[in-house]
Coordinates of C-alpha atoms in Angstrom, one line a residue:
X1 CA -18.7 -1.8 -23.4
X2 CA -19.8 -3.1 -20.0
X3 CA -17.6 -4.2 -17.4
X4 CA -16.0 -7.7 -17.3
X5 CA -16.8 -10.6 -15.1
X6 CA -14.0 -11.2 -13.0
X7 CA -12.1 -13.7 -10.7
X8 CA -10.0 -12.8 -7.2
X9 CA -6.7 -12.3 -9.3
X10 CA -9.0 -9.9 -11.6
X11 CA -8.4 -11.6 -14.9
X12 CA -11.0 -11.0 -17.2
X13 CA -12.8 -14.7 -18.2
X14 CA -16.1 -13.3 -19.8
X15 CA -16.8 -10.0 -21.2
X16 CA -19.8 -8.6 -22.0
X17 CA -19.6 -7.4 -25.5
X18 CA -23.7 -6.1 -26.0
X19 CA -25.4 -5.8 -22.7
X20 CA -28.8 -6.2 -24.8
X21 CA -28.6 -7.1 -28.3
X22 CA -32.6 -7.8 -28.0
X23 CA -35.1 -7.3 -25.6
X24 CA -33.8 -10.0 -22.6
X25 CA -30.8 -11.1 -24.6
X26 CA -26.9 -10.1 -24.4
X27 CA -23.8 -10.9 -25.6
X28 CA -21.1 -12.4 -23.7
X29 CA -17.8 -13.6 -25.4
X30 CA -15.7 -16.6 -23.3
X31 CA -13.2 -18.4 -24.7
X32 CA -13.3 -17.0 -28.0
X33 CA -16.8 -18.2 -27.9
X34 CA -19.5 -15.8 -28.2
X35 CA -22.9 -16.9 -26.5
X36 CA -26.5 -15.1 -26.6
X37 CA -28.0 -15.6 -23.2
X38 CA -30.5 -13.8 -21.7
X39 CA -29.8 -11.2 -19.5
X40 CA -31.1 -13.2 -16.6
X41 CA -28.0 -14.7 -16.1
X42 CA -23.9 -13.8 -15.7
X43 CA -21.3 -15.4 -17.4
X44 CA -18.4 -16.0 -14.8
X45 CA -15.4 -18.6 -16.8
X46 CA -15.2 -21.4 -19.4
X47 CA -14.7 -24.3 -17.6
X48 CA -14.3 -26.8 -20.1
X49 CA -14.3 -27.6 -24.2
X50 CA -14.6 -30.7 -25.9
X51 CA -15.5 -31.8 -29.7
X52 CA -19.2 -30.2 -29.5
X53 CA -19.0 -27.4 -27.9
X54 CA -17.7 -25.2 -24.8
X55 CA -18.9 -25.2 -21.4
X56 CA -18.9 -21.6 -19.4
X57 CA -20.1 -21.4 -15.1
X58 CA -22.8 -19.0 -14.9
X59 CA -25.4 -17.6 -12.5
X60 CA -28.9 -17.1 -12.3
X61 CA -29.3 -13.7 -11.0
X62 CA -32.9 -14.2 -10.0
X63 CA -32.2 -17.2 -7.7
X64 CA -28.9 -17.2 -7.5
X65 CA -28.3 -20.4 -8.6
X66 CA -25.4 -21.8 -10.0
X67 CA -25.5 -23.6 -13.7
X68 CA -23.0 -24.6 -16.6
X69 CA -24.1 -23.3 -20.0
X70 CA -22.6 -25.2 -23.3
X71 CA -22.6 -23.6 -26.8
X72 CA -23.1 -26.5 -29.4
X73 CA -22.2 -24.9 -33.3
X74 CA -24.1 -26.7 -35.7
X75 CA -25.4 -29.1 -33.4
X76 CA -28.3 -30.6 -36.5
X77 CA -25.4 -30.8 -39.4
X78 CA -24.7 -34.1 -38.5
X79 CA -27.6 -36.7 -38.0
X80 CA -25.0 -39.2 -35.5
X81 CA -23.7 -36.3 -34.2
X82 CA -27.4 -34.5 -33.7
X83 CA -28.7 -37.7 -32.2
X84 CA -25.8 -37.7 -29.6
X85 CA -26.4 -34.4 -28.9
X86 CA -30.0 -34.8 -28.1
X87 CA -29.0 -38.4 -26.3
X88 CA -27.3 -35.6 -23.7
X89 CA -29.5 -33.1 -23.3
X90 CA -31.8 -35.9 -22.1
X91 CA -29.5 -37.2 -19.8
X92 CA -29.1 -34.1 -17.9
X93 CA -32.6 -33.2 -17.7
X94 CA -33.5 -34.2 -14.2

């Protein structure tokens, strides 16, 4: 098992349960959440939950930019809720 991303008082927020469950993609568990991202970025804390999903800080270890990846479960089982998911993503799209 890889090691564990970290804060300064060394509490564990996301591990890394498969470093590469597919070509490009690995496992991280946050939260009690488990997200496939690609490799390409590191999963640092959860900072935030809500009805639809949960919201981790990440890094973009090509550009070292910072982001916020959110995990939606069964964003389409809903058509309201699907619609207001999509109403979002469309939002943040710059």
């Amino acid at each position: 098992m890889a090691a564990a991303a970290t804060s300064s008082s060394s509490k564990a927020y996301a591990e890394v349960l498969d470093p590469e469950i597919r070509p490009g993609v690995q496992l991280v568990e946050s939260s009690g959440t488990r997200f496939e991202v690609s490799t390409r970025y590191k999963i640092h804390k959860p900072i935030g939950h809500g009805a639809y999903g949960v919201v981790v800080s990440a890094e973009d270890i090509n550009t070292g930019k910072k982001l916020a990846i959110k995990k939606i479960p069964n964003a389409f089982n809903d058509l309201t809720d699907a619609k207001r998911i999509l109403r979002e993503i469309k939002l943040m799209r710059f």
